Coordinates of C-alpha atoms and ligand atoms in Angstrom, one line a residue:
X18 CA -9.2 -18.5 -21.2
X19 CA -12.7 -17.2 -21.7
X20 CA -15.6 -19.6 -21.8
X21 CA -17.9 -19.9 -24.5
X22 CA -19.8 -18.1 -26.5
X23 CA -16.7 -17.5 -28.7
X24 CA -16.1 -14.0 -30.3
X25 CA -15.7 -13.3 -33.9
X26 CA -14.0 -10.3 -35.6
X27 CA -12.5 -9.0 -39.1
X28 CA -8.8 -8.5 -39.1
X29 CA -8.4 -4.8 -40.8
X30 CA -5.7 -3.9 -43.4
X31 CA -6.3 -5.8 -46.3
X32 CA -5.0 -4.5 -49.2
X33 CA -6.8 -4.4 -52.7
X34 CA -6.3 -7.9 -54.3
X35 CA -3.5 -9.1 -51.9
X36 CA -5.6 -8.9 -48.7
X37 CA -3.3 -9.9 -45.9
X38 CA -0.9 -12.1 -47.8
X39 CA 2.1 -9.6 -47.2
X40 CA 2.1 -9.7 -43.4
X41 CA 1.4 -13.3 -43.4
X42 CA 4.3 -14.2 -45.7
X43 CA 7.0 -11.6 -44.3
X44 CA 6.1 -11.4 -40.9
X45 CA 4.3 -14.4 -40.1
X46 CA 4.7 -14.8 -36.4
X47 CA 4.0 -11.3 -35.7
X48 CA 0.7 -11.3 -37.8
X49 CA -0.6 -14.5 -36.9
X50 CA 0.3 -13.8 -33.0
X51 CA -2.0 -10.4 -33.6
X52 CA -4.9 -12.3 -34.7
X53 CA -6.3 -13.2 -31.4
X54 CA -6.8 -9.6 -30.7
X55 CA -9.9 -9.8 -32.8
X56 CA -11.4 -12.6 -31.8
X57 CA -11.5 -16.3 -31.1
X58 CA -12.2 -16.8 -35.0
X59 CA -11.2 -14.1 -37.3
X60 CA -11.8 -13.1 -40.9
X61 CA -8.6 -12.3 -43.1
X62 CA -8.4 -12.0 -46.9
X63 CA -5.9 -14.2 -48.8
X64 CA -6.0 -12.3 -51.9
X65 CA -9.9 -11.2 -52.5
X66 CA -10.9 -14.6 -50.8
X67 CA -12.2 -14.2 -47.1
X68 CA -10.8 -17.3 -45.1
X69 CA -11.4 -17.9 -41.0
X70 CA -8.7 -18.6 -38.5
X71 CA -9.1 -20.3 -35.3
X72 CA -7.3 -18.5 -32.6
X73 CA -8.8 -20.2 -29.8
X74 CA -7.8 -23.8 -28.8
X75 CA -11.1 -25.2 -28.7
X76 CA -11.9 -24.0 -32.2
X77 CA -8.5 -25.1 -33.4
X78 CA -9.2 -28.5 -32.3
X79 CA -12.9 -28.7 -33.6
X80 CA -11.5 -27.8 -37.2
X81 CA -8.8 -30.5 -36.9
X82 CA -10.7 -33.3 -35.4
X83 CA -13.8 -33.0 -37.9
X84 CA -11.9 -33.8 -41.0
X85 CA -15.2 -34.9 -42.8
X86 CA -16.4 -31.2 -42.5
X87 CA -13.0 -29.6 -42.5
X88 CA -11.3 -31.4 -45.3
X89 CA -7.9 -31.1 -47.2
X90 CA -9.5 -29.9 -50.4
X91 CA -10.2 -26.6 -52.5
X92 CA -8.1 -24.7 -54.9
X93 CA -5.1 -24.5 -52.6
X94 CA -4.6 -28.1 -52.1
X95 CA -5.1 -28.6 -55.8
X96 CA -2.0 -26.6 -56.2
X97 CA -0.2 -28.3 -52.9
X98 CA -1.0 -31.5 -55.0
X99 CA 0.4 -30.5 -58.1
X100 CA 3.7 -29.9 -55.8
X101 CA 3.8 -32.6 -53.4
X102 CA 1.2 -35.4 -55.2
X103 CA -1.5 -36.9 -53.7
X104 CA 0.2 -38.7 -50.6
X105 CA -1.1 -38.9 -46.9
X106 CA -0.6 -35.3 -45.9
X107 CA -2.1 -33.8 -49.0
X108 CA -4.9 -36.3 -49.8
X109 CA -8.7 -35.8 -49.2
X110 CA -10.7 -37.5 -46.6
X111 CA -12.0 -40.2 -48.9
X112 CA -8.5 -41.3 -49.4
X113 CA -7.0 -40.6 -46.2
X114 CA -8.0 -43.5 -44.1
X115 CA -6.6 -46.2 -46.4
X116 CA -3.6 -44.1 -47.0
X117 CA -2.9 -43.7 -43.4
X118 CA -3.7 -47.4 -42.5
X119 CA -1.3 -48.5 -45.0
X120 CA 1.9 -46.2 -43.4
X121 CA 0.8 -46.6 -39.8
X122 CA 2.6 -50.0 -39.0
X123 CA 5.9 -48.3 -40.1
X124 CA 5.8 -45.8 -37.2
X125 CA 4.9 -48.4 -34.5
X126 CA 6.8 -47.9 -31.4
X127 CA 8.5 -51.2 -31.8
X128 CA 9.7 -49.8 -35.3
X129 CA 10.8 -46.5 -33.5
X130 CA 13.0 -48.6 -31.3
X131 CA 14.8 -50.2 -34.1
X132 CA 15.3 -47.0 -35.9
X133 CA 16.7 -45.3 -32.9
X134 CA 19.7 -47.3 -33.6
X135 CA 20.2 -45.6 -37.1
X136 CA 19.5 -42.2 -35.5
X137 CA 22.1 -42.6 -32.8
X138 CA 24.7 -43.7 -35.4
X139 CA 23.9 -40.5 -37.7
X140 CA 23.9 -38.1 -35.1
X141 CA 27.1 -39.5 -33.7
X142 CA 28.9 -39.4 -37.3
X143 CA 27.6 -35.8 -37.6
X144 CA 28.9 -34.6 -34.0
X145 CA 32.1 -36.4 -34.2
X146 CA 33.0 -34.5 -37.5
X147 CA 32.9 -31.3 -35.6
X148 CA 36.0 -29.4 -34.5
X149 CA 36.4 -27.2 -31.4
X150 CA 35.5 -23.4 -32.1
X151 CA 34.0 -24.6 -35.6
X152 CA 31.0 -22.3 -37.2
X153 CA 28.3 -24.3 -38.7
X154 CA 25.6 -23.1 -40.7
X155 CA 23.0 -25.1 -38.7
X156 CA 19.8 -25.6 -40.9
X157 CA 21.6 -27.2 -43.9
X158 CA 23.8 -29.6 -41.7
X159 CA 20.9 -30.6 -39.7
X160 CA 18.8 -31.1 -42.9
X161 CA 21.5 -33.5 -44.5
X162 CA 21.4 -35.3 -41.0
X163 CA 17.4 -35.9 -41.2
X164 CA 17.2 -36.7 -44.6
X165 CA 20.1 -39.4 -44.1
X166 CA 18.0 -40.7 -41.1
X167 CA 14.6 -40.8 -43.0
X168 CA 16.3 -43.0 -45.9
X169 CA 18.2 -45.4 -43.9
X170 CA 15.4 -46.2 -41.5
X171 CA 12.0 -45.6 -43.4
X172 CA 13.4 -46.5 -47.0
X173 CA 16.3 -48.8 -46.0
X174 CA 18.6 -47.1 -48.4
X175 CA 21.6 -45.0 -48.0
X176 CA 21.8 -42.0 -50.1
X177 CA 25.4 -40.6 -51.0
X178 CA 26.3 -37.0 -49.9
X179 CA 25.7 -36.0 -53.8
X180 CA 22.0 -37.3 -53.6
X181 CA 21.3 -35.6 -50.3
X182 CA 22.7 -32.3 -51.6
X183 CA 20.8 -32.8 -54.9
X184 CA 17.3 -33.5 -52.7
X185 CA 18.3 -30.6 -50.8
X186 CA 18.6 -28.2 -53.6
X187 CA 15.3 -29.5 -55.3
X188 CA 13.3 -29.2 -52.2
X189 CA 14.8 -26.0 -51.2
X190 CA 13.6 -24.4 -54.3
X191 CA 10.4 -26.3 -54.8
X192 CA 9.2 -26.2 -51.3
X193 CA 10.8 -22.7 -50.2
X194 CA 8.1 -21.3 -52.7
X195 CA 5.2 -23.3 -51.5
X196 CA 2.8 -20.7 -50.2
X197 CA 3.7 -18.7 -53.3
X198 CA 2.5 -21.4 -55.6
X199 CA -0.6 -22.1 -53.2
X200 CA -1.9 -18.2 -52.8
X201 CA -0.5 -16.5 -56.1
X202 CA -3.1 -15.8 -58.6
X203 CA -2.8 -18.7 -60.9
X204 CA -2.3 -16.2 -64.3
X205 CA 0.8 -15.0 -62.5
X206 CA 2.1 -18.5 -61.8
X207 CA 1.8 -19.5 -65.6
X208 CA 3.7 -16.6 -66.9
X209 CA 7.6 -17.4 -68.0
X210 CA 8.8 -15.4 -64.8
X211 CA 12.6 -16.6 -63.8
X212 CA 10.8 -17.8 -60.5
X213 CA 8.2 -19.8 -62.0
X214 CA 10.6 -21.7 -64.1
X215 CA 13.1 -22.2 -61.6
X216 CA 10.2 -24.0 -59.7
X217 CA 9.2 -26.1 -62.6
X218 CA 12.8 -27.2 -63.0
X219 CA 13.0 -28.1 -59.3
X220 CA 9.9 -29.9 -59.2
X221 CA 10.9 -32.2 -62.5
X222 CA 14.4 -32.7 -60.6
X223 CA 12.9 -33.4 -57.6
X224 CA 10.7 -36.3 -59.1
X225 CA 13.4 -37.6 -61.2
X226 CA 15.8 -37.9 -57.7
X227 CA 12.6 -39.3 -56.0
X228 CA 12.2 -42.0 -58.8
X229 CA 16.2 -42.9 -58.9
X230 CA 16.0 -43.0 -54.6
X231 CA 13.1 -45.5 -55.0
X232 CA 14.4 -47.6 -57.5
X233 CA 17.6 -48.0 -55.7
X234 CA 15.6 -48.7 -52.3
X235 CA 13.3 -51.2 -54.1
X236 CA 16.3 -53.2 -55.9
X237 CA 17.8 -53.4 -52.3
X238 CA 14.4 -54.6 -50.9
X239 CA 13.8 -56.8 -53.4
X240 CA 17.2 -58.8 -53.4
X241 CA 16.8 -59.6 -49.7
X242 CA 14.8 -62.9 -49.3
X243 CA 11.3 -62.8 -48.2
X244 CA 12.0 -64.1 -44.8
X245 CA 14.9 -61.8 -44.2
X246 CA 12.9 -59.0 -45.2
X247 CA 10.3 -60.0 -42.5
X248 CA 12.7 -60.2 -40.0
X249 CA 14.3 -56.8 -40.7
X250 CA 10.9 -55.4 -40.1
X251 CA 8.5 -52.9 -41.6
X252 CA 9.7 -49.7 -42.9
X253 CA 7.6 -47.0 -45.0
X254 CA 9.1 -48.7 -48.4
X255 CA 8.6 -52.4 -47.3
X256 CA 4.8 -51.7 -46.6
X257 CA 4.1 -49.8 -49.7
X258 CA 5.9 -52.2 -52.0
X259 CA 3.8 -54.8 -50.1
X260 CA 0.7 -53.0 -50.9
X261 CA 1.6 -52.7 -54.5
X262 CA 2.2 -56.5 -54.7
X263 CA -1.6 -56.8 -53.1
X264 CA -3.3 -54.2 -55.1
X265 CA -6.7 -55.0 -56.3
X266 CA -7.7 -54.8 -59.8
X267 CA -9.2 -51.6 -61.2
X268 CA -12.6 -50.7 -60.0
X269 CA -12.4 -52.9 -56.9
X270 CA -10.7 -51.0 -54.3
X271 CA -10.7 -47.0 -53.4
X272 CA -7.3 -46.4 -55.3
X273 CA -7.9 -42.5 -55.1
X274 CA -8.6 -40.1 -57.6
X275 CA -5.5 -39.0 -58.7
X276 CA -3.7 -42.5 -58.8
X277 CA -6.8 -43.7 -61.1
X278 CA -6.3 -40.6 -63.2
X279 CA -2.9 -41.0 -63.8
X280 CA -2.8 -45.1 -64.0
X281 CA -6.0 -46.1 -65.0
X282 CA -5.1 -49.8 -63.4
X283 CA -4.4 -50.8 -59.8
X284 CA -0.9 -51.4 -60.4
X285 CA -0.3 -48.0 -62.1
X286 CA -2.1 -46.0 -59.3
X287 CA -0.3 -48.0 -56.6
X288 CA 3.2 -46.8 -58.2
X289 CA 2.2 -43.2 -58.6
X290 CA 0.9 -43.5 -54.9
X291 CA 4.1 -44.8 -53.8
X292 CA 6.0 -41.9 -55.7
X293 CA 3.9 -39.5 -53.8
X294 CA 4.1 -40.7 -50.5
X295 CA 7.9 -40.9 -50.8
X296 CA 8.0 -37.2 -51.7
X297 CA 5.7 -36.6 -48.8
X298 CA 7.5 -38.7 -46.0
X299 CA 10.9 -37.0 -47.3
X300 CA 9.7 -33.7 -46.8
X301 CA 7.6 -34.2 -44.0
X302 CA 10.2 -36.0 -42.0
X303 CA 13.3 -34.0 -42.9
X304 CA 12.5 -30.6 -43.1
X305 CA 10.6 -30.6 -39.9
X306 CA 13.0 -32.3 -37.5
X307 CA 15.7 -30.0 -39.2
X308 CA 13.7 -26.8 -38.2
X309 CA 13.2 -28.0 -35.0
X310 CA 16.8 -28.6 -34.3
X311 CA 17.6 -25.4 -35.8
X312 CA 15.5 -23.4 -33.5
X313 CA 16.0 -25.6 -30.5
X314 CA 20.0 -24.9 -30.7
X315 CA 19.1 -21.1 -31.4
X316 CA 16.8 -20.7 -28.3
X317 CA 19.4 -22.6 -26.1
X318 CA 22.1 -20.5 -27.5
X319 CA 20.3 -17.3 -26.4
X320 CA 19.2 -19.1 -22.8
X321 CA 22.4 -20.3 -21.2
X322 CA 20.8 -21.5 -18.3
X323 CA 18.4 -23.5 -20.1
X324 CA 21.6 -24.9 -22.2
X325 CA 23.2 -25.8 -18.8
X326 CA 20.3 -27.6 -17.4
X327 CA 20.4 -29.8 -20.8
X328 CA 23.8 -30.5 -20.2
X329 CA 23.5 -31.5 -16.7
X330 CA 20.5 -33.9 -17.6
X331 CA 22.7 -35.5 -20.5
X332 CA 25.7 -35.5 -18.1
X333 CA 23.7 -37.4 -15.2
X334 CA 21.5 -39.9 -17.3
X335 CA 24.4 -40.8 -19.9
X336 CA 27.8 -39.9 -18.3
X337 CA 29.1 -39.4 -21.7
X338 CA 28.1 -42.2 -23.7
X339 CA 25.3 -41.7 -26.7
X340 CA 21.8 -41.7 -25.7
X341 CA 19.7 -44.9 -26.8
X342 CA 16.0 -45.7 -27.2
X343 CA 15.9 -47.0 -23.5
X344 CA 17.3 -43.6 -22.3
X345 CA 14.5 -41.1 -23.8
X346 CA 11.8 -41.7 -20.9
X347 CA 14.8 -40.5 -18.5
X348 CA 15.5 -37.3 -20.4
X349 CA 12.2 -35.1 -19.2
X350 CA 14.0 -32.0 -19.7
X351 CA 15.3 -32.5 -23.3
X352 CA 11.8 -33.3 -24.0
X353 CA 10.3 -30.2 -22.7
X354 CA 13.1 -28.3 -24.7
X355 CA 11.6 -29.8 -28.0
X356 CA 8.1 -29.1 -27.0
X357 CA 8.9 -25.6 -26.1
X358 CA 10.6 -25.2 -29.2
X359 CA 7.8 -26.3 -31.4
X360 CA 5.4 -24.3 -29.3
X361 CA 7.3 -21.1 -30.2
X362 CA 8.5 -22.1 -33.8
X363 CA 6.2 -24.7 -35.3
X364 CA 7.7 -25.9 -38.2
X365 CA 4.5 -27.1 -39.5
X366 CA 3.4 -23.4 -39.1
X367 CA 0.4 -22.9 -42.1
X368 CA -2.4 -25.3 -43.6
X369 CA -5.6 -25.0 -44.9
X370 CA -8.9 -26.9 -44.8
X371 CA -12.0 -26.4 -46.8
X372 CA -15.6 -27.3 -45.3
X373 CA -17.4 -29.6 -47.4
X374 CA -20.9 -28.6 -46.1
X375 CA -22.5 -25.4 -44.4
X376 CA -21.3 -25.6 -40.9
X377 CA -21.6 -23.1 -37.9
X378 CA -18.3 -22.3 -36.4
X379 CA -17.8 -20.0 -33.3
X380 CA -21.5 -19.0 -34.1
X381 CA -20.4 -18.0 -37.5
X382 CA -22.1 -19.6 -40.8
X383 CA -19.6 -20.8 -42.9
X384 CA -20.9 -21.8 -46.5
X385 CA -19.7 -25.2 -48.1
X386 CA -16.4 -24.4 -49.8
X387 CA -15.2 -21.8 -47.2
X388 CA -11.4 -22.0 -46.6
X389 CA -10.2 -22.1 -42.8
X390 CA -6.4 -21.5 -42.1
X391 CA -5.1 -23.7 -39.8
X392 CA -1.8 -22.5 -37.8
X393 CA -0.9 -23.3 -34.3
X394 CA 0.4 -19.8 -33.9
X395 CA -2.3 -17.7 -32.8
X396 CA -2.8 -20.1 -30.1
X397 CA 0.7 -21.4 -29.2
X398 CA 1.4 -17.3 -28.8
X399 CA -1.9 -16.5 -27.3
X400 CA -1.5 -14.7 -23.9
X401 CA -4.9 -15.9 -22.8
X402 CA -3.7 -19.4 -23.3
X403 CA 0.2 -19.4 -22.1
X404 CA 1.1 -16.8 -19.4
X405 CA 4.2 -14.8 -20.8
X406 CA 3.7 -16.8 -24.3
X407 CA 6.7 -14.9 -26.0
X408 CA 9.4 -16.5 -23.5
X409 CA 11.2 -19.7 -23.9
X410 CA 10.6 -21.5 -20.8
X411 CA 10.7 -25.4 -21.2
X412 CA 9.2 -25.7 -17.4
X413 CA 5.7 -24.8 -18.6
X414 CA 5.5 -28.4 -19.7
X415 CA 6.4 -29.7 -16.2
X416 CA 3.1 -32.1 -15.5
X417 CA 1.9 -29.7 -12.7
X418 CA 1.8 -26.8 -15.0
X419 CA 0.4 -28.5 -18.0
X420 CA -2.9 -29.5 -16.1
X421 CA -4.0 -26.0 -16.0
X422 CA -3.9 -25.8 -19.9
X423 CA -7.1 -26.1 -22.0
X424 CA -7.5 -28.7 -24.4
X425 CA -6.1 -27.9 -27.8
X426 CA -3.4 -25.7 -26.4
X427 CA -0.5 -27.6 -28.0
X428 CA -1.3 -28.3 -31.9
X429 CA 2.5 -28.5 -33.0
X430 CA 1.6 -32.0 -34.5
X431 CA -1.8 -31.2 -35.2
X432 CA -4.5 -33.6 -33.5
X433 CA -7.2 -35.7 -34.7
X434 CA -7.2 -38.1 -37.5
X435 CA -4.7 -36.1 -39.5
X436 CA -2.1 -35.7 -36.3
X437 CA 1.2 -36.1 -37.6
X438 CA 2.2 -39.9 -38.1
X439 CA 5.8 -39.0 -37.3
X440 CA 5.6 -37.3 -33.8
X441 CA 7.1 -40.1 -32.1
X442 CA 9.7 -40.6 -34.7
X443 CA 10.6 -36.8 -34.7
X444 CA 10.8 -36.4 -31.2
X445 CA 13.2 -39.3 -30.6
X446 CA 15.3 -38.2 -33.5
X447 CA 15.6 -34.6 -31.8
X448 CA 16.0 -36.0 -28.3
X449 CA 19.0 -38.0 -29.6
X450 CA 20.3 -35.1 -31.4
X451 CA 20.0 -32.6 -28.6
X452 CA 21.5 -34.8 -26.0
X453 CA 24.5 -35.7 -28.3
X454 CA 25.2 -32.0 -28.6
X455 CA 24.5 -31.1 -25.0
X456 CA 26.8 -34.1 -23.7
X457 CA 30.0 -32.7 -25.6
X458 CA 29.5 -29.1 -27.1
X459 CA 28.2 -25.5 -25.8
X460 CA 26.4 -23.8 -28.7
X461 CA 26.8 -19.9 -29.4
X462 CA 25.3 -18.1 -32.0
X463 CA 27.9 -16.8 -34.4
X464 CA 27.7 -13.4 -36.3
X465 CA 25.9 -13.2 -39.2
X466 CA 22.4 -14.9 -38.2
X467 CA 19.3 -13.8 -40.0
X468 CA 16.6 -15.4 -38.1
X469 CA 13.8 -14.2 -40.0
X470 CA 11.9 -17.0 -41.8
X471 CA 12.2 -17.8 -45.3
X472 CA 9.4 -16.3 -46.5
X473 CA 6.6 -18.3 -48.1
X474 CA 8.3 -21.6 -47.3
X475 CA 6.4 -24.7 -46.3
X476 CA 7.9 -25.0 -43.1
X477 CA 9.1 -22.4 -40.6
X478 CA 12.8 -22.0 -40.5
X479 CA 15.5 -19.3 -40.1
X480 CA 17.1 -17.8 -43.2
X481 CA 20.6 -18.6 -42.0
X482 CA 21.8 -19.6 -38.4
X483 CA 25.6 -19.8 -37.7
X484 CA 26.5 -21.6 -34.6
X485 CA 29.7 -21.9 -32.9
X486 CA 30.3 -25.2 -31.2
X487 CA 32.7 -25.1 -28.6
X488 CA 33.8 -28.5 -27.2
X489 CA 32.8 -28.7 -23.3
X490 CA 35.9 -28.9 -21.1
X491 CA 35.3 -32.4 -19.9
X492 CA 36.0 -33.2 -23.2
X493 CA 38.8 -31.2 -24.2
Ligands
HEM12 C1 9.2 -32.9 -35.1 C2 9.1 -32.4 -36.0 C3 7.3 -32.7 -36.6 C4 6.5 -31.7 -36.7 C5 6.4 -30.3 -36.0 C6 5.4 -32.0 -37.4 C7 4.2 -31.5 -37.7 C8 3.1 -32.0 -38.2 C9 1.8 -31.4 -38.4 C10 1.3 -30.1 -37.7 C11 1.1 -32.0 -39.0 C12 -0.7 -32.3 -39.4 C13 -0.8 -31.5 -40.6 C14 -2.2 -31.0 -40.9 O1 -3.0 -31.2 -40.0 O2 -2.5 -30.7 -42.0 C15 1.7 -33.2 -39.7 C16 1.6 -34.5 -40.5 C17 2.4 -35.3 -41.0 N1 3.5 -35.7 -40.5 FE1 4.4 -34.3 -39.1 N2 5.8 -33.2 -38.0 C18 7.2 -33.6 -37.5 C19 7.5 -34.8 -38.0 C20 7.3 -35.8 -38.9 C21 8.2 -36.8 -39.3 C22 9.5 -37.2 -38.4 C23 7.4 -37.4 -40.2 C24 7.8 -38.8 -41.0 C25 9.1 -39.4 -40.9 C26 6.4 -36.9 -40.4 C27 5.4 -37.2 -41.4 C28 4.1 -36.6 -41.3 C29 2.9 -36.9 -42.4 C30 3.3 -38.4 -43.2 C31 1.8 -36.2 -42.0 C32 0.4 -36.3 -42.6 C33 -0.5 -37.3 -41.7 C34 -1.8 -37.6 -42.1 O3 -2.4 -36.4 -42.5 O4 -2.3 -38.4 -41.9 N3 6.2 -35.8 -39.3 N4 3.2 -33.3 -39.1

């Protein structure tokens, strides 16, 4: 990797009015992978607006760690908040520390250990339902698994199959067009076009379902006596409800601009915030895990040797029984498969930041209000950072090989103060699911796969991946 000073450049091929939106949305991996050819920090255009993309690990790290200067804001985040609310993943720096502090205890390792039991039960119920040589449409099945797991662990509630399907449908429409809503000219979004009307209907439906899930979960929690609730431990819902109970009177606490605007008093603000936090955690906790698992099974189906190693590790450590929390440290290859999957296909593939003041990045002067596009892809697939960057090679994460990587080389969970709060949760769930599959099944890609990404979707996932599941011989 070249040492400083950094290089900068402008990416050619911007179309009038559209800029680079077309290749970014239609061929995102190819487009983002090509950016380092033009410099360590490159200028592209989103519509007519020039924006900057860090392609060097150190520059990506700088923008992610300095969240006061590179904040979540500007016109793109205004639009993101219109869809996902003002939860911890979308709020600006001024609200973030308080929101994050509130949620953090629900993701403490001691809580993850308790959640792992539920994860294992959900994974087992799914894999036990499969028949030999069955073909499954991977993403919807794994999405339902992840959604059930999040609701049971983080909201202590069970959702019926119909509710899962309803949430899935609404998220699918609302979040599949996420970047369309973020980047399209507002005049076009206001037109009564079928896509706009569908999107608005899906958002209304999603908000209504979230209110229903929240009502049921709250009733469930409130019917449990206080000391039993304490014994059952903290989860996202219980910490949020506790914060509502202790919400300060209006004007005495940092309640957040959105909440204050919506509610006017502290209790109303907390209710609006709880709703937004539930949408955030449902979206961030289910689509990411489902995408990671879908891509992992795809990569394993195309790399039989890697799949065999995963099966051998599961056989040696577990001998056919389901994995538990305590087993996770003994499954290093499984973890390397997960990291390598996220390196190649990061579910969180595109974010933006806006500069809150004039700043110099890579020697370039950026005015206050400049948009910086954050994507792990230009770094993860940069051949100056990773040798044979396009290859699926879980062993590149062996400790003796990672020591040669530059700081900031892996950004699949982000870094700095806005780093994924659910990384431990997500990795544990993926590891439990992959070992359950590897212990009993061999996975093959069935005909009819379309692994192009769903265009404009918030999370990077294939359009359609059908997998054939063959029971391993020792189980037959
Ligand atoms: C395994 C898959 C996952 C991946 C690849 C992933 C990726 C990411 C990334 C890249 C960010 C940073 C976004 C930014 O910098 O703007 C993030 C933030 C976040 N993630 Fe995850 N995530 C995963 C799983 C989860 C899970 C399971 C949950 C919850 C149960 C979760 C909840 C969140 C939240 C709430 C944030 C916002 C954190 C903040 O701004 O303080 N994620 N995630």
